[in-house]
PDB file of C-alpha atoms and ligand atoms in Angstrom:
ATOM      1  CA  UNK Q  16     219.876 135.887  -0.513  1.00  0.00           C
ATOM      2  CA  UNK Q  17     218.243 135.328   2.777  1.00  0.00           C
ATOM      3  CA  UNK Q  18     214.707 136.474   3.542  1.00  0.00           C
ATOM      4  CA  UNK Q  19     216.920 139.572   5.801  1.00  0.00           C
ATOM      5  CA  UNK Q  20     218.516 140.899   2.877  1.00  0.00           C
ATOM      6  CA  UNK Q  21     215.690 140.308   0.680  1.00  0.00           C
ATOM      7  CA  UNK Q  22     214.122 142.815   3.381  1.00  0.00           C
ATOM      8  CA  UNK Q  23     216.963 145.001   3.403  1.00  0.00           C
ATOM      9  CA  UNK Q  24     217.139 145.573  -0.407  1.00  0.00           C
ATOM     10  CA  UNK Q  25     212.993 145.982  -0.281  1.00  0.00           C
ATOM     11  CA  UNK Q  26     213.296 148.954   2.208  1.00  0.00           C
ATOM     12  CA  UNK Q  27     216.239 150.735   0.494  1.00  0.00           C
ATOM     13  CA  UNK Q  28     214.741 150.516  -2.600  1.00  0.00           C
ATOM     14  CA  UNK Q  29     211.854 153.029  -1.361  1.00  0.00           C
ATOM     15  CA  UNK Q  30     213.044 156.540  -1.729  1.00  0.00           C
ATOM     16  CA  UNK Q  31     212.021 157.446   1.539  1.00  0.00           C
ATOM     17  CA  UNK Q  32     214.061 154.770   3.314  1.00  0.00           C
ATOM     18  CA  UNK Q  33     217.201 155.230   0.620  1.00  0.00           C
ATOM     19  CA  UNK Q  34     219.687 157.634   2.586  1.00  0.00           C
ATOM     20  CA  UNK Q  35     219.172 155.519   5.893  1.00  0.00           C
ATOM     21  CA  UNK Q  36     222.007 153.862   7.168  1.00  0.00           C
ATOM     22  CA  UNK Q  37     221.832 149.752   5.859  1.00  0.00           C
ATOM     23  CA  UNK Q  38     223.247 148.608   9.247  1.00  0.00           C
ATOM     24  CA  UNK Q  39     219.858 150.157  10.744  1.00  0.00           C
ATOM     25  CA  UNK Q  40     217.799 148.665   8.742  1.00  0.00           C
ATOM     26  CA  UNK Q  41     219.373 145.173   9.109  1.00  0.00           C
ATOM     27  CA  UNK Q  42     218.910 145.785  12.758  1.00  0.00           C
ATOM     28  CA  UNK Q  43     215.282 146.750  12.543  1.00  0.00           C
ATOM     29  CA  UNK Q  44     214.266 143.994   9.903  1.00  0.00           C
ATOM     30  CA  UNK Q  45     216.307 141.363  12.029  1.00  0.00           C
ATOM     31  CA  UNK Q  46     214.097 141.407  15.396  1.00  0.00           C
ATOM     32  CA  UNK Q  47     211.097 142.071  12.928  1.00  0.00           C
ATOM     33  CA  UNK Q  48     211.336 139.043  10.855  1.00  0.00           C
ATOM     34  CA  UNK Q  49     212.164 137.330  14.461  1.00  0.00           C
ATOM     35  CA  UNK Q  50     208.883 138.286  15.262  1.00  0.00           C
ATOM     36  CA  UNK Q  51     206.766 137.714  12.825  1.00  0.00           C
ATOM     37  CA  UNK Q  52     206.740 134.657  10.453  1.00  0.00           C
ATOM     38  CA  UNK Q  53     205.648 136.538   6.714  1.00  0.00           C
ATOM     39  CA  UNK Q  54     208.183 138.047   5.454  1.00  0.00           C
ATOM     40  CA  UNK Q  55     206.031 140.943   4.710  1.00  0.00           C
ATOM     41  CA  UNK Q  56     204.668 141.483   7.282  1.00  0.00           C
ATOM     42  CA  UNK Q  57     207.997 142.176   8.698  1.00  0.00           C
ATOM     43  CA  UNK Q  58     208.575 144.415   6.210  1.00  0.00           C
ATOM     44  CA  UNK Q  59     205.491 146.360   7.044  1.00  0.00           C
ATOM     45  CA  UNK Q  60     207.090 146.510  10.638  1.00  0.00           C
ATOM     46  CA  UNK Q  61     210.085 147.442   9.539  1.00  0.00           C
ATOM     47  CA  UNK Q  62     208.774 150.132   7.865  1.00  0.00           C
ATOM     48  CA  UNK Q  63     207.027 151.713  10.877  1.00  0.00           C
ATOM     49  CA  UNK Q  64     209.467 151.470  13.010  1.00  0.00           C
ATOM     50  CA  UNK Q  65     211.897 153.353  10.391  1.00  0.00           C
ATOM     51  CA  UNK Q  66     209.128 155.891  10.146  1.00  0.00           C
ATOM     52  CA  UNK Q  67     209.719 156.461  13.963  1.00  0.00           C
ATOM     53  CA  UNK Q  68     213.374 156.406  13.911  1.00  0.00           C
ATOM     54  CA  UNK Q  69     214.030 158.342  10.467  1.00  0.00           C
ATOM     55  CA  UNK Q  70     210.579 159.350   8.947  1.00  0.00           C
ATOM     56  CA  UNK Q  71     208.973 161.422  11.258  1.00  0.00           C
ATOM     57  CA  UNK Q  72     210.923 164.243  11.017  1.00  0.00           C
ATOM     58  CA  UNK Q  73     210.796 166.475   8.533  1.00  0.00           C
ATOM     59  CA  UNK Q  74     213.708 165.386   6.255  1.00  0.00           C
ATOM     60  CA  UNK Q  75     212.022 167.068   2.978  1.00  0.00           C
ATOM     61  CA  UNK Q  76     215.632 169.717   2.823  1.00  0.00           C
ATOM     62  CA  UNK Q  77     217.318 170.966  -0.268  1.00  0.00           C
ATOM     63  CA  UNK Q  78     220.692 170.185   0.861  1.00  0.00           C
ATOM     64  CA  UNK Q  79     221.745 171.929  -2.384  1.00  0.00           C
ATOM     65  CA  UNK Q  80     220.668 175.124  -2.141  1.00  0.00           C
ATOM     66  CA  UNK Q  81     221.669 174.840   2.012  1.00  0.00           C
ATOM     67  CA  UNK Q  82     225.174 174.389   1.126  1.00  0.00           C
ATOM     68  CA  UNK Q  83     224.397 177.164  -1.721  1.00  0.00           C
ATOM     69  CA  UNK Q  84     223.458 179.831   0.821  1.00  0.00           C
ATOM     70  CA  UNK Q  85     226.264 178.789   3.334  1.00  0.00           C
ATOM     71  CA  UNK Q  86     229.226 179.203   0.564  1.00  0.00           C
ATOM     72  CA  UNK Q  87     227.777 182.369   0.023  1.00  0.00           C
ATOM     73  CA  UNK Q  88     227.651 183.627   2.955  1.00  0.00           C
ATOM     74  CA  UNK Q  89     231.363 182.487   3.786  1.00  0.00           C
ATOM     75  CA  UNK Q  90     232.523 183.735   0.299  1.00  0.00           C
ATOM     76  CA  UNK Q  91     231.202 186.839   1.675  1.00  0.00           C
ATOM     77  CA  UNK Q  92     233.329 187.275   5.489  1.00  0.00           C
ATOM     78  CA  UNK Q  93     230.625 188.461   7.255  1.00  0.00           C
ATOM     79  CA  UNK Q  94     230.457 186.462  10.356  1.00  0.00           C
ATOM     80  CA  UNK Q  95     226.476 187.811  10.746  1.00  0.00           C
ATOM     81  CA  UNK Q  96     225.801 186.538   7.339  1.00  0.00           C
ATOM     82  CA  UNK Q  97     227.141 183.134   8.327  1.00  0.00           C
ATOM     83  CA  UNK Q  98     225.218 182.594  11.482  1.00  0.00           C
ATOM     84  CA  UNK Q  99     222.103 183.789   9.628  1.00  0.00           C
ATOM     85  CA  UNK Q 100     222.205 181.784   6.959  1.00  0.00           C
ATOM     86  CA  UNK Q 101     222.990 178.637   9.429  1.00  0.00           C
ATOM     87  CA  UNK Q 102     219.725 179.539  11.859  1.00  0.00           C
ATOM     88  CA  UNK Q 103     218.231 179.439   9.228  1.00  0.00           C
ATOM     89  CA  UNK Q 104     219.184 175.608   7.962  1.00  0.00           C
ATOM     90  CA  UNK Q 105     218.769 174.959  12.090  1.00  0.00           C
ATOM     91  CA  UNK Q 106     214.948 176.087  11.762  1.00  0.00           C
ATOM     92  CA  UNK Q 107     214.947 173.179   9.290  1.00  0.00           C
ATOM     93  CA  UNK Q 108     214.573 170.349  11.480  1.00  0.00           C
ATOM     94  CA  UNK Q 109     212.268 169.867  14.681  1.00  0.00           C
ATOM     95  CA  UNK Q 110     215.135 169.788  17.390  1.00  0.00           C
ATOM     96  CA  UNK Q 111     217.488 172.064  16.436  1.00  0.00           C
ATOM     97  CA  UNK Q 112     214.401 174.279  15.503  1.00  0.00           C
ATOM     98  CA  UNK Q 113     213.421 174.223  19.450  1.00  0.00           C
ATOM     99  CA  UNK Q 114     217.145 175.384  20.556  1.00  0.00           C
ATOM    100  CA  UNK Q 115     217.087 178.306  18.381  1.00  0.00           C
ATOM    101  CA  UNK Q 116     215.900 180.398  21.213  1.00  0.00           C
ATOM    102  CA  UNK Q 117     218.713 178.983  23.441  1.00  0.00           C
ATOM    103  CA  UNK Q 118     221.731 178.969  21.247  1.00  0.00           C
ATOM    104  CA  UNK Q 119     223.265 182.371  22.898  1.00  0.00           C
ATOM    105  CA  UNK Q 120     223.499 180.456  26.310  1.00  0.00           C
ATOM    106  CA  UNK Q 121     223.514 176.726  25.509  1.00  0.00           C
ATOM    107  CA  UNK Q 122     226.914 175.998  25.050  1.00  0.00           C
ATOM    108  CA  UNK Q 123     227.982 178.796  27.530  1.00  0.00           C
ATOM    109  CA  UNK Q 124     226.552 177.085  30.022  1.00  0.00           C
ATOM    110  CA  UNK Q 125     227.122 173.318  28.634  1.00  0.00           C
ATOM    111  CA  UNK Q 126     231.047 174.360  28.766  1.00  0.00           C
ATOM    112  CA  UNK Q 127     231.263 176.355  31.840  1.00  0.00           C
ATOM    113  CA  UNK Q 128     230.247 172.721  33.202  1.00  0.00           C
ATOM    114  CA  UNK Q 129     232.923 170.640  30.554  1.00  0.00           C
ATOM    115  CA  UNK Q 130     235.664 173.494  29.896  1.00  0.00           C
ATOM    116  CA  UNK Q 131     235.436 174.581  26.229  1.00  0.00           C
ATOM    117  CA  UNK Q 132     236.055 171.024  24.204  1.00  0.00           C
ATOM    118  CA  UNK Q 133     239.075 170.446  21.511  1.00  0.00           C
ATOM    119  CA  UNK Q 134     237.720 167.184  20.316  1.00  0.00           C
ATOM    120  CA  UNK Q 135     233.646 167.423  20.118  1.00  0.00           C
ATOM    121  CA  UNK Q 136     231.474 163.881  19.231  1.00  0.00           C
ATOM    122  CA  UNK Q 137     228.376 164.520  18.367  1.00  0.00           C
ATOM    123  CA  UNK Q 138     226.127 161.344  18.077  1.00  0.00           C
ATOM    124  CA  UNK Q 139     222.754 161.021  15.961  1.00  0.00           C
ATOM    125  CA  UNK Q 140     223.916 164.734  15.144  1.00  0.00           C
ATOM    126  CA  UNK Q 141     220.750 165.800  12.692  1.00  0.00           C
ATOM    127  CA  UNK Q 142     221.647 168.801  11.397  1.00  0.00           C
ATOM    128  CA  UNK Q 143     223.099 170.346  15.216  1.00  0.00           C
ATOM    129  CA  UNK Q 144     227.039 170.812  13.847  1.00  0.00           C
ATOM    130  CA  UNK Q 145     225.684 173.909  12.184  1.00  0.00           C
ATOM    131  CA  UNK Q 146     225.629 175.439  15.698  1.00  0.00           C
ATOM    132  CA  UNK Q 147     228.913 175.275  15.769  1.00  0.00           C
ATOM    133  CA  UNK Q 148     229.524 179.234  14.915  1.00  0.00           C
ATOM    134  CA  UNK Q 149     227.901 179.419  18.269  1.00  0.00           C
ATOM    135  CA  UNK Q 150     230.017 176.992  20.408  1.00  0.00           C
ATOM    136  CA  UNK Q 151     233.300 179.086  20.847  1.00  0.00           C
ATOM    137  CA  UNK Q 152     235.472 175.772  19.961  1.00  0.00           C
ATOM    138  CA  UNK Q 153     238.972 176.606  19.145  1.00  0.00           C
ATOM    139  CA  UNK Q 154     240.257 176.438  15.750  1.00  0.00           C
ATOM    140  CA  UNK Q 155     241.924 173.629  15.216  1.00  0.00           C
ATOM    141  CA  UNK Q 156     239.245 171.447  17.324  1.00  0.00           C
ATOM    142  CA  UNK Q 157     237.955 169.075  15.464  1.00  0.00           C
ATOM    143  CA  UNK Q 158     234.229 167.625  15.762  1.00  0.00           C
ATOM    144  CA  UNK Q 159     232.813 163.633  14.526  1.00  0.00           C
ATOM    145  CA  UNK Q 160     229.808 164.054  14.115  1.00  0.00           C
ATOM    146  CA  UNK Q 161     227.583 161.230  12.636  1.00  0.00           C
ATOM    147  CA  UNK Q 162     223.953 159.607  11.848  1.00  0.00           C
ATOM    148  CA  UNK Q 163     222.017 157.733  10.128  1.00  0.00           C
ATOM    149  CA  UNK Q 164     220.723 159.799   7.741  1.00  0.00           C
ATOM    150  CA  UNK Q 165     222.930 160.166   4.806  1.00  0.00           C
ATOM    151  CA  UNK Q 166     221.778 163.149   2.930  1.00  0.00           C
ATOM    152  CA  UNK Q 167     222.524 164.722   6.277  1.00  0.00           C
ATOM    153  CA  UNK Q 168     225.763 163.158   6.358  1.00  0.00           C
ATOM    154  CA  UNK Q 169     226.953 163.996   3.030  1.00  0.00           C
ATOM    155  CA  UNK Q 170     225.441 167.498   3.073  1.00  0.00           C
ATOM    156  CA  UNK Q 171     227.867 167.704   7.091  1.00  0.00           C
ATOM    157  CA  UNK Q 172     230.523 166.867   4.941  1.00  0.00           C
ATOM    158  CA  UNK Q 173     230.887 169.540   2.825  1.00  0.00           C
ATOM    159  CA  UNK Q 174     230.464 172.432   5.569  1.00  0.00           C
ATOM    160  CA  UNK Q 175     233.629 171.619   8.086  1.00  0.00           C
ATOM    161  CA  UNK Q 176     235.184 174.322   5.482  1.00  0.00           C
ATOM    162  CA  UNK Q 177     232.342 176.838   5.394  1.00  0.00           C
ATOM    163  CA  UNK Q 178     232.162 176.832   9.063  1.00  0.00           C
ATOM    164  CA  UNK Q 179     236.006 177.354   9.224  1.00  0.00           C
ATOM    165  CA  UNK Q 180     236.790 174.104  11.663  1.00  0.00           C
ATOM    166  CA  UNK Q 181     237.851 170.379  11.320  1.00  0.00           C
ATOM    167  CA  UNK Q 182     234.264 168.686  10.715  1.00  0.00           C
ATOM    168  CA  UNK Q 183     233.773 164.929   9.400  1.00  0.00           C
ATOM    169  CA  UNK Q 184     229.967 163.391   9.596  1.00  0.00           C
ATOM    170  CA  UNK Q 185     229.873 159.131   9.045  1.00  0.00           C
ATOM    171  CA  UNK Q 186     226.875 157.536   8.011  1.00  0.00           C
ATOM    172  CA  UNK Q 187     226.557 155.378  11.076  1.00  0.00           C
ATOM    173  CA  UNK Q 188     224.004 153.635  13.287  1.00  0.00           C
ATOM    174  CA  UNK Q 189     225.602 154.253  16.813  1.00  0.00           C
ATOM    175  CA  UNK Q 190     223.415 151.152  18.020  1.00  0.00           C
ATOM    176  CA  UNK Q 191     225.325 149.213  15.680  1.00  0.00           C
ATOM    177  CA  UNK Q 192     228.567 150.531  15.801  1.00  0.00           C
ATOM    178  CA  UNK Q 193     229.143 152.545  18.778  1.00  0.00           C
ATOM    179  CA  UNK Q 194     231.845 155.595  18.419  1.00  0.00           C
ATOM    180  CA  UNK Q 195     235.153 154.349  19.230  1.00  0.00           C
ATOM    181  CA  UNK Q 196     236.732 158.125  18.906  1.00  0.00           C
ATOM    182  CA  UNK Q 197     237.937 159.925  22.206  1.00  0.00           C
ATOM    183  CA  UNK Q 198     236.874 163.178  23.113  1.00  0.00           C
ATOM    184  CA  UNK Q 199     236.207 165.926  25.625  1.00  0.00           C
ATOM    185  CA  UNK Q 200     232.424 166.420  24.829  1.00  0.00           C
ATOM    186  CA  UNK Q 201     230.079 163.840  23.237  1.00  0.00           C
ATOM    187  CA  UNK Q 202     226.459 165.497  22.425  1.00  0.00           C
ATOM    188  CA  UNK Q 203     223.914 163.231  22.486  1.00  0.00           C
ATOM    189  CA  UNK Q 204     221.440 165.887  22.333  1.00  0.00           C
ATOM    190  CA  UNK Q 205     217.667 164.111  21.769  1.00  0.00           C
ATOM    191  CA  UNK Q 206     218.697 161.019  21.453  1.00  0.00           C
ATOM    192  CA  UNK Q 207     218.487 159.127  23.981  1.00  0.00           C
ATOM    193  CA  UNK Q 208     214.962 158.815  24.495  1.00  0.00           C
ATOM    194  CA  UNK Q 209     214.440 157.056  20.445  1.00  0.00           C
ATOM    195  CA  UNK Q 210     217.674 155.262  21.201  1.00  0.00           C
ATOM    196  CA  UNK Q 211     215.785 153.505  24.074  1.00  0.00           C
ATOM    197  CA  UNK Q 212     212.779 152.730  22.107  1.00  0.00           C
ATOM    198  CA  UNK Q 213     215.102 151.407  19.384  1.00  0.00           C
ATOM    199  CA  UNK Q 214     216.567 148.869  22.005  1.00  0.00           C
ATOM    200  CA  UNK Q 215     215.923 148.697  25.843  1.00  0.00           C
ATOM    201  CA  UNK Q 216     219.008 149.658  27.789  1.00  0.00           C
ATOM    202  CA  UNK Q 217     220.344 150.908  23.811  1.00  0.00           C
ATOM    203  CA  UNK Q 218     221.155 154.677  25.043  1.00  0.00           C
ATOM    204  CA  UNK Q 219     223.507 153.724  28.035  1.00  0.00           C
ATOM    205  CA  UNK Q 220     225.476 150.986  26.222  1.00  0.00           C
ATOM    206  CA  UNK Q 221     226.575 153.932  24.129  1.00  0.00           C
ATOM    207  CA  UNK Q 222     227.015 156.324  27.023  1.00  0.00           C
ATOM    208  CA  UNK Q 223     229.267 153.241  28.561  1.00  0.00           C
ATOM    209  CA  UNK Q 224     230.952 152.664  25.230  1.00  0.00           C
ATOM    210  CA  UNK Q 225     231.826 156.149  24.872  1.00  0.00           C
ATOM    211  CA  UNK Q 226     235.798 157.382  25.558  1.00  0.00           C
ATOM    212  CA  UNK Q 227     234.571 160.718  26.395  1.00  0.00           C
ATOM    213  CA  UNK Q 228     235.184 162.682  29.500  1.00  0.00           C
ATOM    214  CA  UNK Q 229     231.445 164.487  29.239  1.00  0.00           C
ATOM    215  CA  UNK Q 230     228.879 163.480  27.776  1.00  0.00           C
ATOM    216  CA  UNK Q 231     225.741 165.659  26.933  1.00  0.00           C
ATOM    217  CA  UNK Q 232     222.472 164.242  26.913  1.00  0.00           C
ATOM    218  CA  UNK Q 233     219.285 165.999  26.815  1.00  0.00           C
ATOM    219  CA  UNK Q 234     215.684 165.561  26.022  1.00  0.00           C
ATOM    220  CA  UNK Q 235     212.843 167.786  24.284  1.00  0.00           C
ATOM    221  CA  UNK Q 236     210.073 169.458  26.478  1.00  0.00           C
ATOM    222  CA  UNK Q 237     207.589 169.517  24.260  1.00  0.00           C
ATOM    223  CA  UNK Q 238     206.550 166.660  21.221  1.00  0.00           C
ATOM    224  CA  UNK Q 239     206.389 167.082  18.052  1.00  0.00           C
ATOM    225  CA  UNK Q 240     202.914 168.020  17.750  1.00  0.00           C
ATOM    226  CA  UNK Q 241     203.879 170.559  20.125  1.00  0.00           C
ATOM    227  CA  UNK Q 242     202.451 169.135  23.570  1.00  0.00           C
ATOM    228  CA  UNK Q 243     204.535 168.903  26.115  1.00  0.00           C
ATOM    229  CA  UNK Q 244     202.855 168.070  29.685  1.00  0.00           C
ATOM    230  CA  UNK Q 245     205.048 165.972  32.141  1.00  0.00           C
ATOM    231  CA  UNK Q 246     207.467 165.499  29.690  1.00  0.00           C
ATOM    232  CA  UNK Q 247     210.545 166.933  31.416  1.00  0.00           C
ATOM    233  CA  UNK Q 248     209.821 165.104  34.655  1.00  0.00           C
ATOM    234  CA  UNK Q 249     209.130 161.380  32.836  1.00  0.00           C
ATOM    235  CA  UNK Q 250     212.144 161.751  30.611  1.00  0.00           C
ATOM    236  CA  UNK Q 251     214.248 162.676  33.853  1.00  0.00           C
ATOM    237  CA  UNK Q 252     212.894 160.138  35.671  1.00  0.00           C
ATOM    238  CA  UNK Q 253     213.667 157.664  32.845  1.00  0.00           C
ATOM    239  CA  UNK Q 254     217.551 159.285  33.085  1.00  0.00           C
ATOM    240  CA  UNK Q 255     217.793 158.703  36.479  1.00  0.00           C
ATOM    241  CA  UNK Q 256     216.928 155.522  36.923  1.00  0.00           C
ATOM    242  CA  UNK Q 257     219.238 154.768  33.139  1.00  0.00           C
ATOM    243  CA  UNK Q 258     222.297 156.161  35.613  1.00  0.00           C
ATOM    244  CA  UNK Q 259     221.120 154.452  38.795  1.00  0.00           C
ATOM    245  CA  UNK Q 260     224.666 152.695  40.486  1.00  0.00           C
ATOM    246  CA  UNK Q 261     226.862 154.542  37.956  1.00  0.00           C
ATOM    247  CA  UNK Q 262     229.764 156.551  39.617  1.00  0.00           C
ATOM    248  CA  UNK Q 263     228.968 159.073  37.018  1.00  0.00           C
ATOM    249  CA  UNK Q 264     228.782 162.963  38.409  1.00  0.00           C
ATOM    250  CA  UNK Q 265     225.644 164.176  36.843  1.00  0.00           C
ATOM    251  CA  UNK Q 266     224.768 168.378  36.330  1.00  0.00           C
ATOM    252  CA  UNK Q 267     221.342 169.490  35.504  1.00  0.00           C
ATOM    253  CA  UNK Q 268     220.544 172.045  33.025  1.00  0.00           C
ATOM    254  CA  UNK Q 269     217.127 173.053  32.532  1.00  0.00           C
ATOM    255  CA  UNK Q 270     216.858 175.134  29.157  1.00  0.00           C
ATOM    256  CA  UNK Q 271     213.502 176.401  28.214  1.00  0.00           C
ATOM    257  CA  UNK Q 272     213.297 174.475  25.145  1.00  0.00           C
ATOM    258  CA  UNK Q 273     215.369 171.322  26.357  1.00  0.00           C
ATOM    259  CA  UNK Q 274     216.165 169.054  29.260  1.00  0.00           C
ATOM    260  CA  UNK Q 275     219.631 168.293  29.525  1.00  0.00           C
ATOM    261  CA  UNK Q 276     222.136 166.841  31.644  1.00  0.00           C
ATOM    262  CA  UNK Q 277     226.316 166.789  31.418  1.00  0.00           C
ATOM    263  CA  UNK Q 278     227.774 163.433  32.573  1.00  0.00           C
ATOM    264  CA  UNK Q 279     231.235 163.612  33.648  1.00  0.00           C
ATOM    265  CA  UNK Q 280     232.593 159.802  33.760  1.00  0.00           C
TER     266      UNK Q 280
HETATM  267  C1  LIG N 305     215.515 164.284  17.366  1.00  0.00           C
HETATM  268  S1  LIG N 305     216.840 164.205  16.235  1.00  0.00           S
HETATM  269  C2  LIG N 305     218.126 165.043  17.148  1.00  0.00           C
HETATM  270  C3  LIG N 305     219.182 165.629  16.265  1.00  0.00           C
HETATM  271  C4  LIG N 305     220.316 166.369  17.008  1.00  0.00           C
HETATM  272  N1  LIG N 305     221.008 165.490  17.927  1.00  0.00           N
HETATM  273  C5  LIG N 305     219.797 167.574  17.728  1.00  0.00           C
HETATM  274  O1  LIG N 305     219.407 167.491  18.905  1.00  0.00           O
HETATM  275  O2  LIG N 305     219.731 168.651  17.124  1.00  0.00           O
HETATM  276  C6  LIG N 305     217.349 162.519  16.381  1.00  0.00           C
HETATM  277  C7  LIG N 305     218.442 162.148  15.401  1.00  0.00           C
HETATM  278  O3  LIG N 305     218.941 160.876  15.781  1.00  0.00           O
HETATM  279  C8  LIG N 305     219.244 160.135  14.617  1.00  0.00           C
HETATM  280  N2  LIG N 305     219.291 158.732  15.050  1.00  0.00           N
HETATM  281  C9  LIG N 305     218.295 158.012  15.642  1.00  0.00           C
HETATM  282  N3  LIG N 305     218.711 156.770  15.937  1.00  0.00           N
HETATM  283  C10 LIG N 305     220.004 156.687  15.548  1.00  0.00           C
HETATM  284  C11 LIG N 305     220.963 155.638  15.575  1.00  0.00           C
HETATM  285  N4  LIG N 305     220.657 154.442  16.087  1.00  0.00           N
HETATM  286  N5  LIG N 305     222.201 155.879  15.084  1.00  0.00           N
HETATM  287  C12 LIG N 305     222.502 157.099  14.551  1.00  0.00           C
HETATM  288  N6  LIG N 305     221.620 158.129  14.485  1.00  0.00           N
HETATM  289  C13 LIG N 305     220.384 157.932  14.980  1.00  0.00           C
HETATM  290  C14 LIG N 305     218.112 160.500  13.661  1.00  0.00           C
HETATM  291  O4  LIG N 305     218.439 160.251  12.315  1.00  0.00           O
HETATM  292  C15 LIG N 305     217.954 162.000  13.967  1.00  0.00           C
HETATM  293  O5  LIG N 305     218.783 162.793  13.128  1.00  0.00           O
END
């Protein structure tokens, strides 16, 4: 074994690091133990980094009893039930937490920009395909969803039924392996801005790799900690000058909760 899989095995060994996708924590490891000549000391890098990539958000969900409360509330046929029992998982995580209070006119306005998608990607999804009840896809659209969190993954998995439309999540590092899937609408909804600390220049390889007609990207307004001054005007300036000589058509929507732009290639 070389000293990168040693390093590899070490971090999915933790249970913390466990459901994170290998391929990211090859990539991690790899320009760690570049960098530094003990081998653990790069795994202490490695470590942090994951803890900016994967750890920081709050990933303590019962996927069980989620999936619980959604088959109940499909069992049951009441549409209501559904969507409450999915804002509810949304409140779960940071990001989709903060577009709670936007859902109603998010995609309303996202598509009145796209035309309302048949084949959705949605990259470093998180748990964001449970908004789907609010999207007005058609039925038979289907939506790839994926990230590198695999209790996320595998929990996505098991709602495309409960949510009545064609869903599949892959346990994927889109740094790694870019999405080679066309489609009318790619979300890259917060994103962009970790993909770029990841790797410099990492967020528009994908937006160049992708075969979609739109793609999505936005950016949060306020951190984690709940700060949030000049945010929205560095992380557009940052997206400007990411798009600077592309003949990309770019259309800004400012949500109250979230920065985001539609890029139509
Ligand atoms: C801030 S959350 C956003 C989640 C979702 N897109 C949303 O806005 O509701 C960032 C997500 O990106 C995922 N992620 C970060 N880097 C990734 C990568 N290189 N490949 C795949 N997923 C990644 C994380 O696991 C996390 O779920």
């Amino acid at each position: 074994m070389s000293a990168l899989d040693d390093l590899v095995a070490a971090v999915l060994a933790t249970p913390k690091y466990r459901a994170v996708c290998p391929d990211t924590v090859r990539r991690l490891g790899a320009a760690e133990l570049a960098r530094r000549s003990r081998p653990k000391a790069a795994l202490k890098a490695t470590k942090a980094r994951l803890h900016q990539v994967f750890g920081a958000f709050d990933r303590a969900l019962d996927y069980g009893r989620l999936l619980e409360e959604l088959s109940t509330a499909h069992t049951s046929g009441d549409e209501g039930a559904l969507r409450a029992t999915c804002r509810a998982a949304l409140a779960c995580h940071a990001s989709t937490r903060e577009r709670l209070a936007i859902l109603d006119r998010f995609y309303a306005e996202v598509f009145a920009v796209t035309g309302v998608p048949a084949r959705v990607l949605d990259l470093a999804c998180g748990l964001h395909p449970l908004a789907i009840p609010w999207m007005g896809l058609p039925r038979e659209a289907s939506y790839r969803a994926c990230d590198l969190d695999g209790r996320a993954v595998a929990f996505l998995n098991r709602c495309g039924p409960l949510l009545g439309r064609d869903l599949e999540a892959s346990h994927a590092d889109i740094l790694c392996s870019p999405p080679t899937g066309e489609a009318d609408v790619a979300f890259l909804l917060k994103a962009a801005a970790s993909l770029e600390r990841q790797e410099r220049g990492g967020a528009l390889r994908v937006l160049e790799a992708l075969r979609a007609r739109h793609a999505v990207v936005s950016y949060p307004v306020a951190s984690l900690g709940g700060r949030g001054k000049g945010m929205r005007e560095n992380y557009e300036a940052g997206f400007r000058q990411m798009l600077r000589g592309r003949p990309w058509r770019v259309q800004r929507l400012p949500f109250a909760t979230e920065l985001a732009f539609v890029v139509t290639k």
